[in-house]
């Protein structure tokens, strides 16, 4: 399994290879600090280092409000847009170039949609949006602030409102919001 630390940092800063940039983001940006600990916990080579990184992740959880267990499947290029509570169920599956803002929840549901969400590539969840249940969110989907999604969403859509309403687009609605996609790095 690949570390993805560089891909995550690239989503924040184009000059991701500079040691000054790496140090700046490791010391002062809670979103990158969390993703750094998250990736290292996933890729620990032995139980002692995994224990250390899970402990660091737990400290970051209390510090930042991000609650994403170390075993959650998230593709390269995660970006936390704002510092604040973010809750993700560990059984959720999330694609690459994922952007999430404060107050968002990705969780399980009971009943008709019992299960956990699967999110595609280039998905953006804006402030206080919620995705729950056994739903499939396509690629290039923008989930607007305070939207509630408990249904499948096809590619190239915007979801607004509570209950959510799908607005289909011809092209990706996320292109204007994702500054740097990891494909632009030239290593993926």
mmCIF file with all atom_site columns, C-alpha atoms in Angstrom:
data_model
loop_
_atom_site.group_PDB
_atom_site.id
_atom_site.type_symbol
_atom_site.label_atom_id
_atom_site.label_alt_id
_atom_site.label_comp_id
_atom_site.label_asym_id
_atom_site.label_entity_id
_atom_site.label_seq_id
_atom_site.pdbx_PDB_ins_code
_atom_site.Cartn_x
_atom_site.Cartn_y
_atom_site.Cartn_z
_atom_site.occupancy
_atom_site.B_iso_or_equiv
_atom_site.pdbx_formal_charge
_atom_site.auth_seq_id
_atom_site.auth_comp_id
_atom_site.auth_asym_id
_atom_site.auth_atom_id
_atom_site.pdbx_PDB_model_num
ATOM 1   C CA . UNK A 1 1   ? 0.000   0.000  0.000   1.00 0.00 ? 1   UNK A CA 1
ATOM 2   C CA . UNK A 1 2   ? 1.328   3.431  -0.957  1.00 0.00 ? 2   UNK A CA 1
ATOM 3   C CA . UNK A 1 3   ? 1.751   6.161  1.644   1.00 0.00 ? 3   UNK A CA 1
ATOM 4   C CA . UNK A 1 4   ? -0.015  9.007  -0.228  1.00 0.00 ? 4   UNK A CA 1
ATOM 5   C CA . UNK A 1 5   ? 1.492   11.718 2.022   1.00 0.00 ? 5   UNK A CA 1
ATOM 6   C CA . UNK A 1 6   ? 2.898   13.607 -0.984  1.00 0.00 ? 6   UNK A CA 1
ATOM 7   C CA . UNK A 1 7   ? -0.397  13.341 -2.860  1.00 0.00 ? 7   UNK A CA 1
ATOM 8   C CA . UNK A 1 8   ? -2.277  14.699 0.160   1.00 0.00 ? 8   UNK A CA 1
ATOM 9   C CA . UNK A 1 9   ? 0.188   17.578 0.560   1.00 0.00 ? 9   UNK A CA 1
ATOM 10  C CA . UNK A 1 10  ? -0.051  18.405 -3.157  1.00 0.00 ? 10  UNK A CA 1
ATOM 11  C CA . UNK A 1 11  ? -3.774  19.086 -2.694  1.00 0.00 ? 11  UNK A CA 1
ATOM 12  C CA . UNK A 1 12  ? -2.766  21.893 -0.296  1.00 0.00 ? 12  UNK A CA 1
ATOM 13  C CA . UNK A 1 13  ? 0.380   23.211 -1.952  1.00 0.00 ? 13  UNK A CA 1
ATOM 14  C CA . UNK A 1 14  ? 1.780   22.930 -5.478  1.00 0.00 ? 14  UNK A CA 1
ATOM 15  C CA . UNK A 1 15  ? 5.380   23.185 -4.195  1.00 0.00 ? 15  UNK A CA 1
ATOM 16  C CA . UNK A 1 16  ? 4.905   20.037 -2.094  1.00 0.00 ? 16  UNK A CA 1
ATOM 17  C CA . UNK A 1 17  ? 8.524   18.838 -2.402  1.00 0.00 ? 17  UNK A CA 1
ATOM 18  C CA . UNK A 1 18  ? 10.035  21.779 -0.512  1.00 0.00 ? 18  UNK A CA 1
ATOM 19  C CA . UNK A 1 19  ? 11.112  20.841 3.024   1.00 0.00 ? 19  UNK A CA 1
ATOM 20  C CA . UNK A 1 20  ? 9.930   24.273 4.235   1.00 0.00 ? 20  UNK A CA 1
ATOM 21  C CA . UNK A 1 21  ? 6.444   23.599 2.878   1.00 0.00 ? 21  UNK A CA 1
ATOM 22  C CA . UNK A 1 22  ? 6.387   20.111 4.400   1.00 0.00 ? 22  UNK A CA 1
ATOM 23  C CA . UNK A 1 23  ? 7.440   21.491 7.777   1.00 0.00 ? 23  UNK A CA 1
ATOM 24  C CA . UNK A 1 24  ? 4.901   24.328 7.585   1.00 0.00 ? 24  UNK A CA 1
ATOM 25  C CA . UNK A 1 25  ? 2.021   21.962 6.904   1.00 0.00 ? 25  UNK A CA 1
ATOM 26  C CA . UNK A 1 26  ? 3.152   19.390 9.483   1.00 0.00 ? 26  UNK A CA 1
ATOM 27  C CA . UNK A 1 27  ? 3.368   22.044 12.201  1.00 0.00 ? 27  UNK A CA 1
ATOM 28  C CA . UNK A 1 28  ? 0.502   24.412 11.412  1.00 0.00 ? 28  UNK A CA 1
ATOM 29  C CA . UNK A 1 29  ? -2.230  22.801 9.275   1.00 0.00 ? 29  UNK A CA 1
ATOM 30  C CA . UNK A 1 30  ? -4.531  20.458 11.242  1.00 0.00 ? 30  UNK A CA 1
ATOM 31  C CA . UNK A 1 31  ? -6.003  18.870 8.109   1.00 0.00 ? 31  UNK A CA 1
ATOM 32  C CA . UNK A 1 32  ? -2.622  17.813 6.775   1.00 0.00 ? 32  UNK A CA 1
ATOM 33  C CA . UNK A 1 33  ? -1.413  16.797 10.249  1.00 0.00 ? 33  UNK A CA 1
ATOM 34  C CA . UNK A 1 34  ? -4.383  14.452 10.512  1.00 0.00 ? 34  UNK A CA 1
ATOM 35  C CA . UNK A 1 35  ? -3.952  12.970 7.035   1.00 0.00 ? 35  UNK A CA 1
ATOM 36  C CA . UNK A 1 36  ? -0.215  12.507 7.714   1.00 0.00 ? 36  UNK A CA 1
ATOM 37  C CA . UNK A 1 37  ? -0.906  10.489 10.893  1.00 0.00 ? 37  UNK A CA 1
ATOM 38  C CA . UNK A 1 38  ? -3.766  8.665  9.139   1.00 0.00 ? 38  UNK A CA 1
ATOM 39  C CA . UNK A 1 39  ? -1.550  7.543  6.241   1.00 0.00 ? 39  UNK A CA 1
ATOM 40  C CA . UNK A 1 40  ? 1.314   6.530  8.533   1.00 0.00 ? 40  UNK A CA 1
ATOM 41  C CA . UNK A 1 41  ? -1.015  4.480  10.744  1.00 0.00 ? 41  UNK A CA 1
ATOM 42  C CA . UNK A 1 42  ? -2.299  2.671  7.644   1.00 0.00 ? 42  UNK A CA 1
ATOM 43  C CA . UNK A 1 43  ? 1.184   1.961  6.348   1.00 0.00 ? 43  UNK A CA 1
ATOM 44  C CA . UNK A 1 44  ? 2.977   1.087  9.568   1.00 0.00 ? 44  UNK A CA 1
ATOM 45  C CA . UNK A 1 45  ? 5.479   -1.696 9.036   1.00 0.00 ? 45  UNK A CA 1
ATOM 46  C CA . UNK A 1 46  ? 4.986   -3.339 12.440  1.00 0.00 ? 46  UNK A CA 1
ATOM 47  C CA . UNK A 1 47  ? 2.639   -3.338 15.419  1.00 0.00 ? 47  UNK A CA 1
ATOM 48  C CA . UNK A 1 48  ? 4.797   -0.962 17.479  1.00 0.00 ? 48  UNK A CA 1
ATOM 49  C CA . UNK A 1 49  ? 4.879   1.748  14.813  1.00 0.00 ? 49  UNK A CA 1
ATOM 50  C CA . UNK A 1 50  ? 1.169   1.198  14.093  1.00 0.00 ? 50  UNK A CA 1
ATOM 51  C CA . UNK A 1 51  ? 0.443   1.663  17.809  1.00 0.00 ? 51  UNK A CA 1
ATOM 52  C CA . UNK A 1 52  ? 2.472   4.898  17.790  1.00 0.00 ? 52  UNK A CA 1
ATOM 53  C CA . UNK A 1 53  ? 0.716   6.326  14.705  1.00 0.00 ? 53  UNK A CA 1
ATOM 54  C CA . UNK A 1 54  ? -2.739  5.328  15.932  1.00 0.00 ? 54  UNK A CA 1
ATOM 55  C CA . UNK A 1 55  ? -1.898  7.105  19.209  1.00 0.00 ? 55  UNK A CA 1
ATOM 56  C CA . UNK A 1 56  ? -0.815  10.205 17.262  1.00 0.00 ? 56  UNK A CA 1
ATOM 57  C CA . UNK A 1 57  ? -4.003  9.983  15.214  1.00 0.00 ? 57  UNK A CA 1
ATOM 58  C CA . UNK A 1 58  ? -6.026  9.842  18.430  1.00 0.00 ? 58  UNK A CA 1
ATOM 59  C CA . UNK A 1 59  ? -4.282  12.972 19.733  1.00 0.00 ? 59  UNK A CA 1
ATOM 60  C CA . UNK A 1 60  ? -4.972  14.700 16.413  1.00 0.00 ? 60  UNK A CA 1
ATOM 61  C CA . UNK A 1 61  ? -8.615  13.605 16.666  1.00 0.00 ? 61  UNK A CA 1
ATOM 62  C CA . UNK A 1 62  ? -9.000  15.470 19.956  1.00 0.00 ? 62  UNK A CA 1
ATOM 63  C CA . UNK A 1 63  ? -7.020  18.442 18.653  1.00 0.00 ? 63  UNK A CA 1
ATOM 64  C CA . UNK A 1 64  ? -8.763  18.843 15.274  1.00 0.00 ? 64  UNK A CA 1
ATOM 65  C CA . UNK A 1 65  ? -12.217 17.289 15.630  1.00 0.00 ? 65  UNK A CA 1
ATOM 66  C CA . UNK A 1 66  ? -11.621 14.946 12.676  1.00 0.00 ? 66  UNK A CA 1
ATOM 67  C CA . UNK A 1 67  ? -12.931 11.458 13.452  1.00 0.00 ? 67  UNK A CA 1
ATOM 68  C CA . UNK A 1 68  ? -11.738 9.175  10.697  1.00 0.00 ? 68  UNK A CA 1
ATOM 69  C CA . UNK A 1 69  ? -10.482 5.797  11.905  1.00 0.00 ? 69  UNK A CA 1
ATOM 70  C CA . UNK A 1 70  ? -7.101  4.670  10.582  1.00 0.00 ? 70  UNK A CA 1
ATOM 71  C CA . UNK A 1 71  ? -8.559  1.694  8.696   1.00 0.00 ? 71  UNK A CA 1
ATOM 72  C CA . UNK A 1 72  ? -10.969 3.752  6.556   1.00 0.00 ? 72  UNK A CA 1
ATOM 73  C CA . UNK A 1 73  ? -10.319 3.329  2.814   1.00 0.00 ? 73  UNK A CA 1
ATOM 74  C CA . UNK A 1 74  ? -9.554  6.745  1.316   1.00 0.00 ? 74  UNK A CA 1
ATOM 75  C CA . UNK A 1 75  ? -7.739  7.232  -1.986  1.00 0.00 ? 75  UNK A CA 1
ATOM 76  C CA . UNK A 1 76  ? -4.832  9.619  -2.501  1.00 0.00 ? 76  UNK A CA 1
ATOM 77  C CA . UNK A 1 77  ? -5.290  13.373 -2.344  1.00 0.00 ? 77  UNK A CA 1
ATOM 78  C CA . UNK A 1 78  ? -7.544  13.961 0.663   1.00 0.00 ? 78  UNK A CA 1
ATOM 79  C CA . UNK A 1 79  ? -7.978  17.606 1.667   1.00 0.00 ? 79  UNK A CA 1
ATOM 80  C CA . UNK A 1 80  ? -9.682  19.005 4.739   1.00 0.00 ? 80  UNK A CA 1
ATOM 81  C CA . UNK A 1 81  ? -10.949 22.445 3.717   1.00 0.00 ? 81  UNK A CA 1
ATOM 82  C CA . UNK A 1 82  ? -11.666 23.706 7.214   1.00 0.00 ? 82  UNK A CA 1
ATOM 83  C CA . UNK A 1 83  ? -10.806 22.801 10.747  1.00 0.00 ? 83  UNK A CA 1
ATOM 84  C CA . UNK A 1 84  ? -13.807 21.361 12.589  1.00 0.00 ? 84  UNK A CA 1
ATOM 85  C CA . UNK A 1 85  ? -15.799 18.236 13.249  1.00 0.00 ? 85  UNK A CA 1
ATOM 86  C CA . UNK A 1 86  ? -15.678 15.654 10.466  1.00 0.00 ? 86  UNK A CA 1
ATOM 87  C CA . UNK A 1 87  ? -17.042 12.152 11.091  1.00 0.00 ? 87  UNK A CA 1
ATOM 88  C CA . UNK A 1 88  ? -16.449 9.251  8.698   1.00 0.00 ? 88  UNK A CA 1
ATOM 89  C CA . UNK A 1 89  ? -17.596 5.681  9.266   1.00 0.00 ? 89  UNK A CA 1
ATOM 90  C CA . UNK A 1 90  ? -14.620 3.261  8.985   1.00 0.00 ? 90  UNK A CA 1
ATOM 91  C CA . UNK A 1 91  ? -16.532 1.030  6.541   1.00 0.00 ? 91  UNK A CA 1
ATOM 92  C CA . UNK A 1 92  ? -16.984 3.833  4.032   1.00 0.00 ? 92  UNK A CA 1
ATOM 93  C CA . UNK A 1 93  ? -14.925 3.769  0.822   1.00 0.00 ? 93  UNK A CA 1
ATOM 94  C CA . UNK A 1 94  ? -13.732 7.080  -0.639  1.00 0.00 ? 94  UNK A CA 1
ATOM 95  C CA . UNK A 1 95  ? -11.937 7.743  -3.938  1.00 0.00 ? 95  UNK A CA 1
ATOM 96  C CA . UNK A 1 96  ? -9.086  10.071 -4.844  1.00 0.00 ? 96  UNK A CA 1
ATOM 97  C CA . UNK A 1 97  ? -9.102  13.897 -4.740  1.00 0.00 ? 97  UNK A CA 1
ATOM 98  C CA . UNK A 1 98  ? -11.627 13.964 -1.919  1.00 0.00 ? 98  UNK A CA 1
ATOM 99  C CA . UNK A 1 99  ? -12.322 17.336 -0.290  1.00 0.00 ? 99  UNK A CA 1
ATOM 100 C CA . UNK A 1 100 ? -14.314 17.640 2.929   1.00 0.00 ? 100 UNK A CA 1
ATOM 101 C CA . UNK A 1 101 ? -15.296 20.686 4.993   1.00 0.00 ? 101 UNK A CA 1
ATOM 102 C CA . UNK A 1 102 ? -16.197 21.200 8.650   1.00 0.00 ? 102 UNK A CA 1
ATOM 103 C CA . UNK A 1 103 ? -19.354 19.660 10.033  1.00 0.00 ? 103 UNK A CA 1
ATOM 104 C CA . UNK A 1 104 ? -19.610 16.833 7.493   1.00 0.00 ? 104 UNK A CA 1
ATOM 105 C CA . UNK A 1 105 ? -20.685 13.276 8.278   1.00 0.00 ? 105 UNK A CA 1
ATOM 106 C CA . UNK A 1 106 ? -20.313 10.090 6.241   1.00 0.00 ? 106 UNK A CA 1
ATOM 107 C CA . UNK A 1 107 ? -22.141 7.398  8.137   1.00 0.00 ? 107 UNK A CA 1
ATOM 108 C CA . UNK A 1 108 ? -24.091 4.192  8.252   1.00 0.00 ? 108 UNK A CA 1
ATOM 109 C CA . UNK A 1 109 ? -27.851 3.778  8.204   1.00 0.00 ? 109 UNK A CA 1
ATOM 110 C CA . UNK A 1 110 ? -30.412 1.164  9.106   1.00 0.00 ? 110 UNK A CA 1
ATOM 111 C CA . UNK A 1 111 ? -33.588 0.200  7.266   1.00 0.00 ? 111 UNK A CA 1
ATOM 112 C CA . UNK A 1 112 ? -33.975 0.450  3.485   1.00 0.00 ? 112 UNK A CA 1
ATOM 113 C CA . UNK A 1 113 ? -30.454 1.844  2.918   1.00 0.00 ? 113 UNK A CA 1
ATOM 114 C CA . UNK A 1 114 ? -28.698 -0.224 5.575   1.00 0.00 ? 114 UNK A CA 1
ATOM 115 C CA . UNK A 1 115 ? -24.956 -0.053 5.068   1.00 0.00 ? 115 UNK A CA 1
ATOM 116 C CA . UNK A 1 116 ? -22.151 2.366  4.313   1.00 0.00 ? 116 UNK A CA 1
ATOM 117 C CA . UNK A 1 117 ? -21.472 4.931  1.569   1.00 0.00 ? 117 UNK A CA 1
ATOM 118 C CA . UNK A 1 118 ? -19.064 4.591  -1.334  1.00 0.00 ? 118 UNK A CA 1
ATOM 119 C CA . UNK A 1 119 ? -17.819 7.876  -2.788  1.00 0.00 ? 119 UNK A CA 1
ATOM 120 C CA . UNK A 1 120 ? -16.128 8.144  -6.183  1.00 0.00 ? 120 UNK A CA 1
ATOM 121 C CA . UNK A 1 121 ? -13.224 10.291 -7.327  1.00 0.00 ? 121 UNK A CA 1
ATOM 122 C CA . UNK A 1 122 ? -13.226 14.115 -7.212  1.00 0.00 ? 122 UNK A CA 1
ATOM 123 C CA . UNK A 1 123 ? -16.037 14.401 -4.663  1.00 0.00 ? 123 UNK A CA 1
ATOM 124 C CA . UNK A 1 124 ? -16.441 17.564 -2.618  1.00 0.00 ? 124 UNK A CA 1
ATOM 125 C CA . UNK A 1 125 ? -18.511 17.669 0.548   1.00 0.00 ? 125 UNK A CA 1
ATOM 126 C CA . UNK A 1 126 ? -19.168 21.228 1.659   1.00 0.00 ? 126 UNK A CA 1
ATOM 127 C CA . UNK A 1 127 ? -19.932 22.436 5.182   1.00 0.00 ? 127 UNK A CA 1
ATOM 128 C CA . UNK A 1 128 ? -22.465 20.440 7.226   1.00 0.00 ? 128 UNK A CA 1
ATOM 129 C CA . UNK A 1 129 ? -23.348 18.033 4.418   1.00 0.00 ? 129 UNK A CA 1
ATOM 130 C CA . UNK A 1 130 ? -24.310 14.460 5.300   1.00 0.00 ? 130 UNK A CA 1
ATOM 131 C CA . UNK A 1 131 ? -24.057 11.210 3.311   1.00 0.00 ? 131 UNK A CA 1
ATOM 132 C CA . UNK A 1 132 ? -25.549 8.127  4.975   1.00 0.00 ? 132 UNK A CA 1
ATOM 133 C CA . UNK A 1 133 ? -26.442 4.562  4.142   1.00 0.00 ? 133 UNK A CA 1
ATOM 134 C CA . UNK A 1 134 ? -25.573 2.098  1.424   1.00 0.00 ? 134 UNK A CA 1
ATOM 135 C CA . UNK A 1 135 ? -25.352 4.701  -1.331  1.00 0.00 ? 135 UNK A CA 1
ATOM 136 C CA . UNK A 1 136 ? -23.023 5.183  -4.280  1.00 0.00 ? 136 UNK A CA 1
ATOM 137 C CA . UNK A 1 137 ? -21.811 8.719  -4.963  1.00 0.00 ? 137 UNK A CA 1
ATOM 138 C CA . UNK A 1 138 ? -20.394 8.984  -8.486  1.00 0.00 ? 138 UNK A CA 1
ATOM 139 C CA . UNK A 1 139 ? -17.281 10.763 -9.731  1.00 0.00 ? 139 UNK A CA 1
ATOM 140 C CA . UNK A 1 140 ? -17.123 14.562 -9.946  1.00 0.00 ? 140 UNK A CA 1
ATOM 141 C CA . UNK A 1 141 ? -19.946 15.210 -7.480  1.00 0.00 ? 141 UNK A CA 1
ATOM 142 C CA . UNK A 1 142 ? -20.350 18.390 -5.455  1.00 0.00 ? 142 UNK A CA 1
ATOM 143 C CA . UNK A 1 143 ? -22.445 18.028 -2.310  1.00 0.00 ? 143 UNK A CA 1
ATOM 144 C CA . UNK A 1 144 ? -23.601 21.525 -1.343  1.00 0.00 ? 144 UNK A CA 1
ATOM 145 C CA . UNK A 1 145 ? -23.613 22.945 2.199   1.00 0.00 ? 145 UNK A CA 1
ATOM 146 C CA . UNK A 1 146 ? -26.180 21.325 4.506   1.00 0.00 ? 146 UNK A CA 1
ATOM 147 C CA . UNK A 1 147 ? -27.287 18.792 1.883   1.00 0.00 ? 147 UNK A CA 1
ATOM 148 C CA . UNK A 1 148 ? -28.611 15.442 3.117   1.00 0.00 ? 148 UNK A CA 1
ATOM 149 C CA . UNK A 1 149 ? -27.853 12.505 0.816   1.00 0.00 ? 149 UNK A CA 1
ATOM 150 C CA . UNK A 1 150 ? -29.318 9.046  1.408   1.00 0.00 ? 150 UNK A CA 1
ATOM 151 C CA . UNK A 1 151 ? -29.684 8.040  -2.252  1.00 0.00 ? 151 UNK A CA 1
ATOM 152 C CA . UNK A 1 152 ? -27.376 7.170  -5.150  1.00 0.00 ? 152 UNK A CA 1
ATOM 153 C CA . UNK A 1 153 ? -25.894 10.082 -7.098  1.00 0.00 ? 153 UNK A CA 1
ATOM 154 C CA . UNK A 1 154 ? -24.607 9.667  -10.694 1.00 0.00 ? 154 UNK A CA 1
ATOM 155 C CA . UNK A 1 155 ? -21.421 11.258 -12.073 1.00 0.00 ? 155 UNK A CA 1
ATOM 156 C CA . UNK A 1 156 ? -21.201 15.017 -12.770 1.00 0.00 ? 156 UNK A CA 1
ATOM 157 C CA . UNK A 1 157 ? -23.879 16.169 -10.354 1.00 0.00 ? 157 UNK A CA 1
ATOM 158 C CA . UNK A 1 158 ? -24.538 18.741 -7.691  1.00 0.00 ? 158 UNK A CA 1
ATOM 159 C CA . UNK A 1 159 ? -26.659 17.752 -4.700  1.00 0.00 ? 159 UNK A CA 1
ATOM 160 C CA . UNK A 1 160 ? -28.447 20.545 -2.838  1.00 0.00 ? 160 UNK A CA 1
ATOM 161 C CA . UNK A 1 161 ? -30.947 20.754 -0.013  1.00 0.00 ? 161 UNK A CA 1
ATOM 162 C CA . UNK A 1 162 ? -32.505 18.637 2.677   1.00 0.00 ? 162 UNK A CA 1
ATOM 163 C CA . UNK A 1 163 ? -33.899 16.363 1.405   1.00 0.00 ? 163 UNK A CA 1
ATOM 164 C CA . UNK A 1 164 ? -31.270 16.344 -1.311  1.00 0.00 ? 164 UNK A CA 1
ATOM 165 C CA . UNK A 1 165 ? -32.062 17.185 -4.895  1.00 0.00 ? 165 UNK A CA 1
ATOM 166 C CA . UNK A 1 166 ? -29.798 16.176 -7.808  1.00 0.00 ? 166 UNK A CA 1
ATOM 167 C CA . UNK A 1 167 ? -28.805 18.712 -10.436 1.00 0.00 ? 167 UNK A CA 1
ATOM 168 C CA . UNK A 1 168 ? -27.176 16.937 -13.400 1.00 0.00 ? 168 UNK A CA 1
ATOM 169 C CA . UNK A 1 169 ? -24.362 18.724 -15.285 1.00 0.00 ? 169 UNK A CA 1
ATOM 170 C CA . UNK A 1 170 ? -22.771 18.051 -18.674 1.00 0.00 ? 170 UNK A CA 1
ATOM 171 C CA . UNK A 1 171 ? -19.270 18.534 -17.223 1.00 0.00 ? 171 UNK A CA 1
ATOM 172 C CA . UNK A 1 172 ? -17.742 18.169 -13.805 1.00 0.00 ? 172 UNK A CA 1
ATOM 173 C CA . UNK A 1 173 ? -19.097 20.683 -11.286 1.00 0.00 ? 173 UNK A CA 1
ATOM 174 C CA . UNK A 1 174 ? -16.034 20.077 -9.086  1.00 0.00 ? 174 UNK A CA 1
ATOM 175 C CA . UNK A 1 175 ? -13.394 21.349 -11.535 1.00 0.00 ? 175 UNK A CA 1
ATOM 176 C CA . UNK A 1 176 ? -13.750 24.933 -10.302 1.00 0.00 ? 176 UNK A CA 1
ATOM 177 C CA . UNK A 1 177 ? -13.327 23.806 -6.679  1.00 0.00 ? 177 UNK A CA 1
ATOM 178 C CA . UNK A 1 178 ? -10.411 21.377 -6.881  1.00 0.00 ? 178 UNK A CA 1
ATOM 179 C CA . UNK A 1 179 ? -7.254  23.474 -7.266  1.00 0.00 ? 179 UNK A CA 1
ATOM 180 C CA . UNK A 1 180 ? -4.868  20.607 -7.786  1.00 0.00 ? 180 UNK A CA 1
ATOM 181 C CA . UNK A 1 181 ? -5.814  17.080 -8.773  1.00 0.00 ? 181 UNK A CA 1
ATOM 182 C CA . UNK A 1 182 ? -3.197  14.482 -8.018  1.00 0.00 ? 182 UNK A CA 1
ATOM 183 C CA . UNK A 1 183 ? -3.160  13.423 -11.676 1.00 0.00 ? 183 UNK A CA 1
ATOM 184 C CA . UNK A 1 184 ? -1.395  16.750 -12.369 1.00 0.00 ? 184 UNK A CA 1
ATOM 185 C CA . UNK A 1 185 ? 1.546   15.644 -10.209 1.00 0.00 ? 185 UNK A CA 1
ATOM 186 C CA . UNK A 1 186 ? 2.733   13.301 -12.928 1.00 0.00 ? 186 UNK A CA 1
ATOM 187 C CA . UNK A 1 187 ? 3.368   10.401 -10.533 1.00 0.00 ? 187 UNK A CA 1
ATOM 188 C CA . UNK A 1 188 ? -0.054  8.719  -10.600 1.00 0.00 ? 188 UNK A CA 1
#
